[in-house]
Short mmCIF file of C-alpha atoms in Angstrom, two decimals:
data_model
loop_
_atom_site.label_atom_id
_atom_site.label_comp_id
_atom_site.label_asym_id
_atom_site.label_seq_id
_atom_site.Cartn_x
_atom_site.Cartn_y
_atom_site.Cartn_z
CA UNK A 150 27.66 -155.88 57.27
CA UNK A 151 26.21 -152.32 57.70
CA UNK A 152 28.73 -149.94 56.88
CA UNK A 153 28.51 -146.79 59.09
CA UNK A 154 27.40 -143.46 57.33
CA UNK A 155 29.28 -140.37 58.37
CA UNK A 156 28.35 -136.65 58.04
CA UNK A 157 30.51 -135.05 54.88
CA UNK A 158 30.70 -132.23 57.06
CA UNK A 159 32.52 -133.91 59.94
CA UNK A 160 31.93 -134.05 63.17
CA UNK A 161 27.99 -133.98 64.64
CA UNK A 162 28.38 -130.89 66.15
CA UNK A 163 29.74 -128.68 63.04
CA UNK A 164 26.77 -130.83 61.29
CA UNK A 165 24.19 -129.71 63.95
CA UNK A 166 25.47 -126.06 63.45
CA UNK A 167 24.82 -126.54 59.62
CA UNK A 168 21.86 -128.03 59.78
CA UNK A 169 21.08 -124.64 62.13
CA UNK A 170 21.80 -122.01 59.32
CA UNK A 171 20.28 -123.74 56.78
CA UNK A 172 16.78 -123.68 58.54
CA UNK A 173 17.48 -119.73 59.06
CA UNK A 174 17.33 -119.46 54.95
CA UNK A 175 14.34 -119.98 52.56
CA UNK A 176 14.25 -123.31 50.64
CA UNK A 177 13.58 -121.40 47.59
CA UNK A 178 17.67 -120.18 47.76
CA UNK A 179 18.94 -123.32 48.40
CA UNK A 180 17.27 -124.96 45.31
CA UNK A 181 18.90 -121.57 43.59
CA UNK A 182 22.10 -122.24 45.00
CA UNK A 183 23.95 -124.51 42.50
CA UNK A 184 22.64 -122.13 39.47
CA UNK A 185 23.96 -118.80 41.89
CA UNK A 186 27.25 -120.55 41.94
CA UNK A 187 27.48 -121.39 38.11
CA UNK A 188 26.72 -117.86 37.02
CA UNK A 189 29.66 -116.48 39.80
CA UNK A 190 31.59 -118.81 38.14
CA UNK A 191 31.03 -118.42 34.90
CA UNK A 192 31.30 -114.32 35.22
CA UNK A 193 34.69 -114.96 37.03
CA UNK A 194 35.92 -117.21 33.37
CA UNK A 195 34.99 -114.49 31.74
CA UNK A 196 36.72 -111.49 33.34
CA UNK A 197 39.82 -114.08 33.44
CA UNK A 198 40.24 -113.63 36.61
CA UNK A 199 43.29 -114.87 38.96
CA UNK A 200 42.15 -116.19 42.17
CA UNK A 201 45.92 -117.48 43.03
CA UNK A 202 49.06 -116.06 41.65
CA UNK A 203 52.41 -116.36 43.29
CA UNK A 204 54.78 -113.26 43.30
CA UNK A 205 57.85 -115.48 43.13
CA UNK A 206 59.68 -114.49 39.17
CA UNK A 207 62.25 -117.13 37.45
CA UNK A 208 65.29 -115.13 36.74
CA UNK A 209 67.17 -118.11 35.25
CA UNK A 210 67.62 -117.68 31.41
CA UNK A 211 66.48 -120.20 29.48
CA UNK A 212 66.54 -120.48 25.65
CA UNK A 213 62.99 -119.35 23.96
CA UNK A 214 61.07 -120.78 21.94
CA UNK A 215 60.09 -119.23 18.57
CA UNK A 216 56.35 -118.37 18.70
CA UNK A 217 54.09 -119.78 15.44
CA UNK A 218 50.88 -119.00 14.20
CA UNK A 219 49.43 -121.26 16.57
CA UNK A 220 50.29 -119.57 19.82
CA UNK A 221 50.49 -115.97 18.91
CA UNK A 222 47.35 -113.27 19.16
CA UNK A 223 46.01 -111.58 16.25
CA UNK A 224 46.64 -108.31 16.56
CA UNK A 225 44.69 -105.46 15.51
CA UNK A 226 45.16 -102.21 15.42
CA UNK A 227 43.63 -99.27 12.92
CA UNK A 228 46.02 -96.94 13.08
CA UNK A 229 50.14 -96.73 13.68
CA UNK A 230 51.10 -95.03 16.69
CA UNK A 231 52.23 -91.48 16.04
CA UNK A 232 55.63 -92.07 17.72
CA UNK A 233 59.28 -92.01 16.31
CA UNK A 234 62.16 -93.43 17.61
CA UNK A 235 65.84 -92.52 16.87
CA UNK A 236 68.77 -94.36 18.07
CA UNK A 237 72.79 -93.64 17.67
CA UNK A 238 75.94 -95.47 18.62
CA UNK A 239 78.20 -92.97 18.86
CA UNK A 240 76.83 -90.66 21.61
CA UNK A 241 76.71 -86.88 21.23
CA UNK A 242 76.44 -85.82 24.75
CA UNK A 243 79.58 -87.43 25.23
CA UNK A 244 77.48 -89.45 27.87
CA UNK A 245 80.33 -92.66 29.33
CA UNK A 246 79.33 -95.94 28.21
CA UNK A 247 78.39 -97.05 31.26
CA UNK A 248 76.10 -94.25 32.02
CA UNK A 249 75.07 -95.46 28.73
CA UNK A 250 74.15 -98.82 29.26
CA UNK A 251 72.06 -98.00 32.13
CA UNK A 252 70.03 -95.12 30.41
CA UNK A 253 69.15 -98.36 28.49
CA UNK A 254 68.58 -100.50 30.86
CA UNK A 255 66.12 -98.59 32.78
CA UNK A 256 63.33 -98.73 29.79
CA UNK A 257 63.98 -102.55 29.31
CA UNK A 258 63.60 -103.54 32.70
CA UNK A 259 60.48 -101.47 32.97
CA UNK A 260 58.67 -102.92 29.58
CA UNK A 261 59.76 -106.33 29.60
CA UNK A 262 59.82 -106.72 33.62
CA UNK A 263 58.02 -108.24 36.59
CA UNK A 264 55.40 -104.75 36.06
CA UNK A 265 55.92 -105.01 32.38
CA UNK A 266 55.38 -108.08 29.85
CA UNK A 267 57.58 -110.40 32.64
CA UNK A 268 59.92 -111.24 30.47
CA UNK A 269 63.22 -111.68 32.68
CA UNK A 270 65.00 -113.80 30.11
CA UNK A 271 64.93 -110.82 27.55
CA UNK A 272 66.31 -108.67 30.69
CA UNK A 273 68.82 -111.06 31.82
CA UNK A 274 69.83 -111.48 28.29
CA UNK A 275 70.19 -107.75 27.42
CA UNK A 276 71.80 -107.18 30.76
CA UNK A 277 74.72 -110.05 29.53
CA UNK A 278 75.22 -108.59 26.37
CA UNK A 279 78.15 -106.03 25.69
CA UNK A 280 78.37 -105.58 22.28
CA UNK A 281 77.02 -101.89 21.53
CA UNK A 282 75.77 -103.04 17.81
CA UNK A 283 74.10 -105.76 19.52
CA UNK A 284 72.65 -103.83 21.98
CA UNK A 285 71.75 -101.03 19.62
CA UNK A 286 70.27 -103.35 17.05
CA UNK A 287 67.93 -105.35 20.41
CA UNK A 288 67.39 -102.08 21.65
CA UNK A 289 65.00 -100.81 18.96
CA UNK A 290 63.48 -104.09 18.57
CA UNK A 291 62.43 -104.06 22.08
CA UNK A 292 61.27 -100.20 21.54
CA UNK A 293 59.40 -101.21 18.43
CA UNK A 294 57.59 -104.20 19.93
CA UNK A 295 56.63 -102.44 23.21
CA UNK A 296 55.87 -98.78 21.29
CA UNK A 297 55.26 -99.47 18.02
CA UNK A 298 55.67 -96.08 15.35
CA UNK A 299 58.61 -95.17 13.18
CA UNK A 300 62.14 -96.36 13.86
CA UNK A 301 64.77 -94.68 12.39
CA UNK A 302 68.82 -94.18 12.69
CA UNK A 303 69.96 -90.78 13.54
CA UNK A 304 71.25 -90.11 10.45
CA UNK A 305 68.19 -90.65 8.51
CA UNK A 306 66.97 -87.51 6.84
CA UNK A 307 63.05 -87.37 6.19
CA UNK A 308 62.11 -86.60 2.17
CA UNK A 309 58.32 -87.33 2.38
CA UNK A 310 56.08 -86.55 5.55
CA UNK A 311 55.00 -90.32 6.92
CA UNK A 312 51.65 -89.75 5.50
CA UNK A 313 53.09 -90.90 1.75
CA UNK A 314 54.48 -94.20 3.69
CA UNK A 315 50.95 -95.68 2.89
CA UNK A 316 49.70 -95.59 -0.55
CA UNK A 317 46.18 -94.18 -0.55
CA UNK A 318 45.15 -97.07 -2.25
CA UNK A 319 46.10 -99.16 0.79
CA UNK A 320 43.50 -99.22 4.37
CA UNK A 321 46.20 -98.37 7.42
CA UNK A 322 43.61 -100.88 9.67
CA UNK A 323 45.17 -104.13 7.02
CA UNK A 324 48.42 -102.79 7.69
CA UNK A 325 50.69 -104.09 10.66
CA UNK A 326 53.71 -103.06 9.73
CA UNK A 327 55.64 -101.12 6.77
CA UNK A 328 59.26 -101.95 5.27
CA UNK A 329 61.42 -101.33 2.29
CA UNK A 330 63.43 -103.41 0.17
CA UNK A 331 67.58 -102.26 0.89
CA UNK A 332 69.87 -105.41 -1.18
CA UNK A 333 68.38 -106.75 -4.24
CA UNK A 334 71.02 -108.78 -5.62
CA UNK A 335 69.89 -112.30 -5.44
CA UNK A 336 72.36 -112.97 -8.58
CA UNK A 337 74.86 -113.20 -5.68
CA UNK A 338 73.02 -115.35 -3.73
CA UNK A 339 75.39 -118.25 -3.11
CA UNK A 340 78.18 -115.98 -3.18
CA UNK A 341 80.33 -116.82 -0.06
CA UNK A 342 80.65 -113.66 1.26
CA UNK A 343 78.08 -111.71 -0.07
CA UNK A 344 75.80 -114.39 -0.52
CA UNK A 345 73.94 -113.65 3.26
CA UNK A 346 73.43 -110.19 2.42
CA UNK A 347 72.45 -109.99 -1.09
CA UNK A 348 68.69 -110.08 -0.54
CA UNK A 349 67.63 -108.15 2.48
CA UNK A 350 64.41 -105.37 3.40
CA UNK A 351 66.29 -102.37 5.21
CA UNK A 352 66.08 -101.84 9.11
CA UNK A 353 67.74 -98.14 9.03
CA UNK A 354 64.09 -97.46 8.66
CA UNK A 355 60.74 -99.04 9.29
CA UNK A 356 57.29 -98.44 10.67
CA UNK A 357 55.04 -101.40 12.99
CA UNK A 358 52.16 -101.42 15.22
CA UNK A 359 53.00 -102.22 18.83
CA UNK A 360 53.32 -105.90 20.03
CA UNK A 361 53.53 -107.72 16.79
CA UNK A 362 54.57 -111.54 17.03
CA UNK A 363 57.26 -110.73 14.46
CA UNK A 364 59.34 -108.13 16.66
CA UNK A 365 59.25 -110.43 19.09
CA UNK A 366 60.30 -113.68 16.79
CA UNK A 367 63.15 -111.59 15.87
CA UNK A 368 64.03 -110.75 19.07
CA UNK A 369 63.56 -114.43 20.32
CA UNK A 370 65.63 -115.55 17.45
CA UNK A 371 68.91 -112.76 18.48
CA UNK A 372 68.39 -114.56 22.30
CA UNK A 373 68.65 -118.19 20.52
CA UNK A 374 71.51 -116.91 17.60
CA UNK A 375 73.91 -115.41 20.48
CA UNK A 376 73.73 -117.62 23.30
CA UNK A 377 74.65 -120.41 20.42
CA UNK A 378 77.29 -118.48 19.39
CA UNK A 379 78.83 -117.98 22.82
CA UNK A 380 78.15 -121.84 23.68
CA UNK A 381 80.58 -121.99 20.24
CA UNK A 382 83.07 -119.56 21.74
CA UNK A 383 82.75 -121.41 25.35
CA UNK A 384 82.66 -118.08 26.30
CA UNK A 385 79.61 -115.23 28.73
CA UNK A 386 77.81 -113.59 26.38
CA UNK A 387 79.83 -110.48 27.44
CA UNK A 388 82.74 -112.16 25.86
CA UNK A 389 81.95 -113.21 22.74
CA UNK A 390 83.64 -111.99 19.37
CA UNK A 391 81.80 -111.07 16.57
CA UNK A 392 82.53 -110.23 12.89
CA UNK A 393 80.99 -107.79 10.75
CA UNK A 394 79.27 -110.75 8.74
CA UNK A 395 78.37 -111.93 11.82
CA UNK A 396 76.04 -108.86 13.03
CA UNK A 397 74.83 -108.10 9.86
CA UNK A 398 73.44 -112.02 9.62
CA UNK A 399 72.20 -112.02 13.28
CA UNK A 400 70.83 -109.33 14.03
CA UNK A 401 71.45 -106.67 11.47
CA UNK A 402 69.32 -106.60 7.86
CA UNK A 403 69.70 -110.48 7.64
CA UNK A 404 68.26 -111.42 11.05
CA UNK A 405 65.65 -108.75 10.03
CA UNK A 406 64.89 -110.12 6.68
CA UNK A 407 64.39 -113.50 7.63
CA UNK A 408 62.35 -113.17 10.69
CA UNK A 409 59.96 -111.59 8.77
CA UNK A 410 59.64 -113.71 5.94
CA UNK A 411 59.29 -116.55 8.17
CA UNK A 412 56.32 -114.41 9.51
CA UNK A 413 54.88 -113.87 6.43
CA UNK A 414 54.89 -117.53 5.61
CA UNK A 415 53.59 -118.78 9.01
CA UNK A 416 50.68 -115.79 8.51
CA UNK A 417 49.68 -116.66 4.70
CA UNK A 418 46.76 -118.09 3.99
CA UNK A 419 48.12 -120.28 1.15
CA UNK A 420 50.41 -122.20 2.68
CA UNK A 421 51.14 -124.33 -0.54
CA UNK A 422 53.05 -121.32 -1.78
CA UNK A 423 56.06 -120.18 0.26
CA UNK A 424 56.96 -117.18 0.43
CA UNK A 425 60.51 -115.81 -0.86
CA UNK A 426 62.85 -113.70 -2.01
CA UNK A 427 61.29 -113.97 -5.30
CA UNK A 428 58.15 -111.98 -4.29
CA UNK A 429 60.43 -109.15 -3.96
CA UNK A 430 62.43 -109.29 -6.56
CA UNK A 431 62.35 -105.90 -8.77
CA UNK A 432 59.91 -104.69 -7.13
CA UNK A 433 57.98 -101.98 -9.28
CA UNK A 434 55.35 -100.82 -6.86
CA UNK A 435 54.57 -101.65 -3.14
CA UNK A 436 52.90 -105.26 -2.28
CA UNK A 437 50.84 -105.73 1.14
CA UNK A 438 52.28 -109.68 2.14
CA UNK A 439 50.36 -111.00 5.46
CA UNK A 440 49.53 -107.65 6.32
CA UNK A 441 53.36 -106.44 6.17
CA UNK A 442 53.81 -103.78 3.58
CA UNK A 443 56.86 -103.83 1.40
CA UNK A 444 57.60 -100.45 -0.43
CA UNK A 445 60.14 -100.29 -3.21
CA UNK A 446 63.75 -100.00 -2.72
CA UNK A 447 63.51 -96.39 -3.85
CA UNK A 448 61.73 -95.45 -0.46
CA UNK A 449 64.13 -96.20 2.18
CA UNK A 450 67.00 -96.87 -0.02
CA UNK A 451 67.52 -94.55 -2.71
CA UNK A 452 70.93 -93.99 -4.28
CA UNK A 453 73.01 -96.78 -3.07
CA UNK A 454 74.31 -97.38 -6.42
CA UNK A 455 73.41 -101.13 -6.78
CA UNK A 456 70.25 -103.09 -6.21
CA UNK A 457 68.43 -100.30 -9.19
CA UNK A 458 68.07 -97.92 -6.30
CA UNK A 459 67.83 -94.60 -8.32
CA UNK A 460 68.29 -91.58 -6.60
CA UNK A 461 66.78 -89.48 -3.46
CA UNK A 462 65.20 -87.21 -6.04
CA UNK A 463 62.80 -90.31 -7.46
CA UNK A 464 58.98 -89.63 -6.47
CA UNK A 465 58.99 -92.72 -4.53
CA UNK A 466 62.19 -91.56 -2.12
CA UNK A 467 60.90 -90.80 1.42
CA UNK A 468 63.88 -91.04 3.04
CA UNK A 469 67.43 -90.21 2.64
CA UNK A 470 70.58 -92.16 4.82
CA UNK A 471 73.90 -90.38 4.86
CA UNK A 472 75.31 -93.43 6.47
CA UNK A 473 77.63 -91.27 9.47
CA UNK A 474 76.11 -92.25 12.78
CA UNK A 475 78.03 -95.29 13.51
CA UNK A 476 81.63 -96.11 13.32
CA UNK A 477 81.03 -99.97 14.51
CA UNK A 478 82.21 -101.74 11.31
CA UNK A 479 85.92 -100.64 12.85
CA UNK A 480 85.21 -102.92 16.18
CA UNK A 481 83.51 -106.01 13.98
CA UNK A 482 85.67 -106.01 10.94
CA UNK A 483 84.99 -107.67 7.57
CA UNK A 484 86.64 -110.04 5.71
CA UNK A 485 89.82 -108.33 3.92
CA UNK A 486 92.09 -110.01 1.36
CA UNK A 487 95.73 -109.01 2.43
CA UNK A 488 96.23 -108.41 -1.24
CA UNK A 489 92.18 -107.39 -2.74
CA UNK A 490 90.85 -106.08 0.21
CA UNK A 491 87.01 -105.95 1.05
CA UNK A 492 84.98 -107.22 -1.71
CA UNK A 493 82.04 -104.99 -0.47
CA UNK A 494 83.98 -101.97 -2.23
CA UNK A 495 82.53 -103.61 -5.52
CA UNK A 496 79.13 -101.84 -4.40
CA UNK A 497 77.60 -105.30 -5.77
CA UNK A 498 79.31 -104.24 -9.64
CA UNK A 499 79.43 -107.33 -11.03
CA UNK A 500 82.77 -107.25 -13.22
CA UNK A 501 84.37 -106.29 -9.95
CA UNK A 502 83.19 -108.57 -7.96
CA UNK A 503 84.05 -111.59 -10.74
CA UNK A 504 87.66 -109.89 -10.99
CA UNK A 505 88.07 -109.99 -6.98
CA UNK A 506 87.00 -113.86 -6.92
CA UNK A 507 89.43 -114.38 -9.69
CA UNK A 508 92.11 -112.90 -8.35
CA UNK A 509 91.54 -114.54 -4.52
CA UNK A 510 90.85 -118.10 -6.27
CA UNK A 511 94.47 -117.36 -8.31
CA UNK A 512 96.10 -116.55 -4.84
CA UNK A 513 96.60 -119.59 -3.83
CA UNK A 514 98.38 -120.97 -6.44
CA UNK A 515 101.01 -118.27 -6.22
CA UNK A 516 104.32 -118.51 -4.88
CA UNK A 517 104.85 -116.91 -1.81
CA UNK A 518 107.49 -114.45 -3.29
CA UNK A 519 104.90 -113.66 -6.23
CA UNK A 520 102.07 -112.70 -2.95
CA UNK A 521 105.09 -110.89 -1.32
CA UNK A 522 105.31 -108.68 -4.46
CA UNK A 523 101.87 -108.05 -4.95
CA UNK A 524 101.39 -106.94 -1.17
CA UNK A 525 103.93 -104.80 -1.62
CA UNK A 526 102.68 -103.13 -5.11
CA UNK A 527 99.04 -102.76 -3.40
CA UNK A 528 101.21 -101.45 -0.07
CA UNK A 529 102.91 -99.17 -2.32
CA UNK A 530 99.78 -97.48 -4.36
CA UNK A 531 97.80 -97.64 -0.93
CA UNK A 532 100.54 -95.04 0.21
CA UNK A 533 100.68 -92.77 -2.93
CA UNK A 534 96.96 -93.01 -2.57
CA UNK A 535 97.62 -92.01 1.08
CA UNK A 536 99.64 -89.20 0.32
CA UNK A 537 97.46 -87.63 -1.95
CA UNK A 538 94.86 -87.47 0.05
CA UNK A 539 96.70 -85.67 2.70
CA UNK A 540 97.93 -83.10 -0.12
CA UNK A 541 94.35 -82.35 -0.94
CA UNK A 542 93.48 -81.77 2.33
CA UNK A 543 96.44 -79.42 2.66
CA UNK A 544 95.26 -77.83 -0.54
CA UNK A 545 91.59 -78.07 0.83
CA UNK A 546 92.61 -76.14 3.94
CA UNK A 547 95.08 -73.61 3.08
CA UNK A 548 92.41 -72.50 -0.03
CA UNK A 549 89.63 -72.49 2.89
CA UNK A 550 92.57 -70.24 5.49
CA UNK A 551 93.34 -68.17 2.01
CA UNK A 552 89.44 -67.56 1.30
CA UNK A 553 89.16 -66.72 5.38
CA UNK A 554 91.97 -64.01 5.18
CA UNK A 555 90.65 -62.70 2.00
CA UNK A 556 87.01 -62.24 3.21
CA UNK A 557 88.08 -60.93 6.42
CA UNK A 558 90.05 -58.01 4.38
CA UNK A 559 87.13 -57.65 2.45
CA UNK A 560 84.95 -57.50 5.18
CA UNK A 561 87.63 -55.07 6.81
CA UNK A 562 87.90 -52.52 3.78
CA UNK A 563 84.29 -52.56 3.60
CA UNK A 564 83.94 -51.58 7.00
CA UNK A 565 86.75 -48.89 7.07
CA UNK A 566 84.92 -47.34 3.87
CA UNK A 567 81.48 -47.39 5.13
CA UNK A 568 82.99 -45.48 8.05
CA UNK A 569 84.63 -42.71 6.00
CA UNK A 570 81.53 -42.68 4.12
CA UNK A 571 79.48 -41.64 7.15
CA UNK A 572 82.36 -39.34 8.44
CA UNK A 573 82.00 -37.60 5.58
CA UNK A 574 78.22 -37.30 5.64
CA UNK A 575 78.07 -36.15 9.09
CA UNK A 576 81.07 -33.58 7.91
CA UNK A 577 78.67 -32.13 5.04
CA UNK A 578 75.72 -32.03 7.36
CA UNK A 579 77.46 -29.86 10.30
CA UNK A 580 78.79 -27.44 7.44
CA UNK A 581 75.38 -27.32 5.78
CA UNK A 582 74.03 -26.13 9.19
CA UNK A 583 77.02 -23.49 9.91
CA UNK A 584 76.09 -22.46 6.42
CA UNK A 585 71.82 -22.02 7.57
CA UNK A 586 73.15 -20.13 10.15
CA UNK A 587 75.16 -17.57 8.94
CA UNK A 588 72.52 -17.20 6.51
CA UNK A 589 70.13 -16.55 8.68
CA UNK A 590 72.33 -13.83 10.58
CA UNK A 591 73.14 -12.11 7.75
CA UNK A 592 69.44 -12.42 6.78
CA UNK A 593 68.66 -11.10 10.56
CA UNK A 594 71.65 -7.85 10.06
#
């Protein structure tokens, strides 16, 4: 059986027409053709080219996944862009918070659109969100992965220009990014309170290139920690209820700390030696870690009284935070004893923070008259406390309406004698020259 051979090109008459053109072109370019094609080809791989790309954008939000060393670029950069970027909670233009929220809105949607890095889960996701600290905290995140420079809260005061950020001993181009230790207290590490905090780089201030895989781990991570929170609540992300333990752990110093330690250990090159806490530990001069540099808790956290901070008049002190911008610890309280109160007032001192877990652990085994009583004793010196504040400030006050009164008769007296003084002047003067001219009369007779 013959099996019947048909044109590729279909039907005789489109094959006829073929067969046409091709005798209209030398032979010499159709023997070329298939090596023509592979370069085309080949030049369109190159430029990455796309040929087909639908304009259609998933708006659903779906939980991220963390990027690894694997599937991130390396990114290189020589030098840090000469930006800074300042962000407050408490808004002194007395702006409303909803004209608020979409001042902010407008740059995330525009970096991290469909025009932008087409990210609409990080939009979506910031567009959900209603806690300010949360969104303040995302907010320069996003900024400092699209932007790259300096970050640093409003109420940061500058001590050194950013030139003394980088050692001179250190090349900017090995740089991607520069931090500074804030909580060194890892003797507190398991504490149950303090525990999560007591070993943390500071994010009041910091310094990256733009587009790191870090910044956007960490804000990956804040997408993953909140929506699993909220799953926990059974509750939008616009309604869930945070603590202040809660922010600072995802996505205050914590969430900060730990994202990029899990950077540096996905970025080392000896992988049989993890990174940890440990290579931070009393620090005594800045250490370059997978191209992150870590300054000294001096730099961007001098003279917090714990942690061997030192003061803001140490040579390595390049900034100074007065700790006044934000009021949000009132709307995400901490943990407070009804009889101790906030262990954080220890300032990490260690005798007080032994006495407050000695006196929480006795608690329990107290009556509840004996708890009673000592409420009330703590009530009572809270309110003598209480009242002597006020009485300074009504000392403070009338002394500062006293010194007002005073220096506004001084400045009065003053006034009222530097006028008689120049009444009197111009007095002698006009009777000096009736005096010439009678002189000159009698001179004249």
């Amino acid at each position: 059986m013959i099996a019947k051979l048909v044109s590729p090109l279909g039907s005789p008459k489109l094959a006829a027409t073929t067969a046409q053109f091709r005798n209209r072109l030398p032979t010499q370019f159709w023997r070329g053709a298939p090596l023509y094609i592979a370069v085309v080809v080949f030049v369109l791989f190159l430029l990455n080219v796309t040929l087909f790309h639908s304009g259609v954008q998933d708006t659903t939000f779906v939980l991220p996944h963390v990027p690894t060393k694997h599937n991130i670029p390396k990114y290189t950069r020589a030098e840090f862009p000469r930006k800074i970027w300042q962000t407050w909670k408490v808004n002194p233009l007395a702006f409303e918070q909803r004209d608020l929220d979409t001042a902010r809105s407008w740059y995330v949607e525009w970096h991290f659109g469909p025009d932008g890095f087409n990210r609409p889960d990080i939009v979506n996701f910031y567009r959900s969100v209603k806690a300010a600290i949360v969104k303040a905290d995302l907010l320069r995140y996003l900024v400092m992965y699209a932007e790259g420079g300096l970050y640093a809260d409003i109420d940061v005061e500058a001590l050194k220009p950013l030139s003394k950020f980088v050692p001179e001993r250190c090349d900017m181009a090995d740089i991607d990014m520069v931090i500074g230790v804030e909580i060194d207290e890892p003797d507190w590490k398991d504490h149950p309170i303090l525990g999560p905090k007591s070993r943390s780089f500071g994010q009041w201030t910091f310094m990256c290139k733009p587009q790191l895989p870090v910044m956007m781990r960490l804000i990956e991570q804040i997408m993953t920690w909140l929506s699993g929170v909220a799953k926990e609540q059974g509750v939008p992300l616009a309604e869930v209820k945070l603590d202040s333990d809660q922010i600072i752990s995802g996505t205050g110093p914590s969430a900060f700390t730990n994202a990029i330690i899990a950077e540096m250990n996905d970025a080392s090159e000896s992988p049989g030696r993890p990174i940890t806490w440990d290579t931070f530990h009393d620090l005594g001069e800045s250490k370059l870690v997978s191209r992150i540099l870590v300054l000294t808790v001096e730099a961007f956290a001098a003279g917090q009284g714990h942690s061997n901070s030192g003061n803001h008049d140490a040579r390595a002190a390049l900034v100074k935070h007065h700790y006044h911008a934000s009021n949000w610890p009132s709307r995400h309280p901490r943990y407070k004893h009804p009889a101790y109160g906030e262990v954080e007032q220890c300032n990490w001192v260690d005798e007080c923070v032994k006495k407050w877990d000695e006196n929480v652990a006795a608690w329990s085994r107290l009556s509840e008259a004996e708890q009673k009583s000592i409420i009330a004793e703590k009530e009572r010196k809270e309110k003598e406390r209480e009242e002597q504040r006020k009485k300074e400030e009504e000392e403070r006050k009338k002394k500062e309406e006293e010194d007002r009164k005073k220096k506004e008769e001084e400045d009065k007296r003053k006034k009222e004698e530097e006028a008689a003084k120049a009444a009197k002047e111009k007095t002698a003067k006009k009777n000096a020259g009736k005096g010439g001219e009678k002189a000159a009369k009698d001179n004249k007779a």
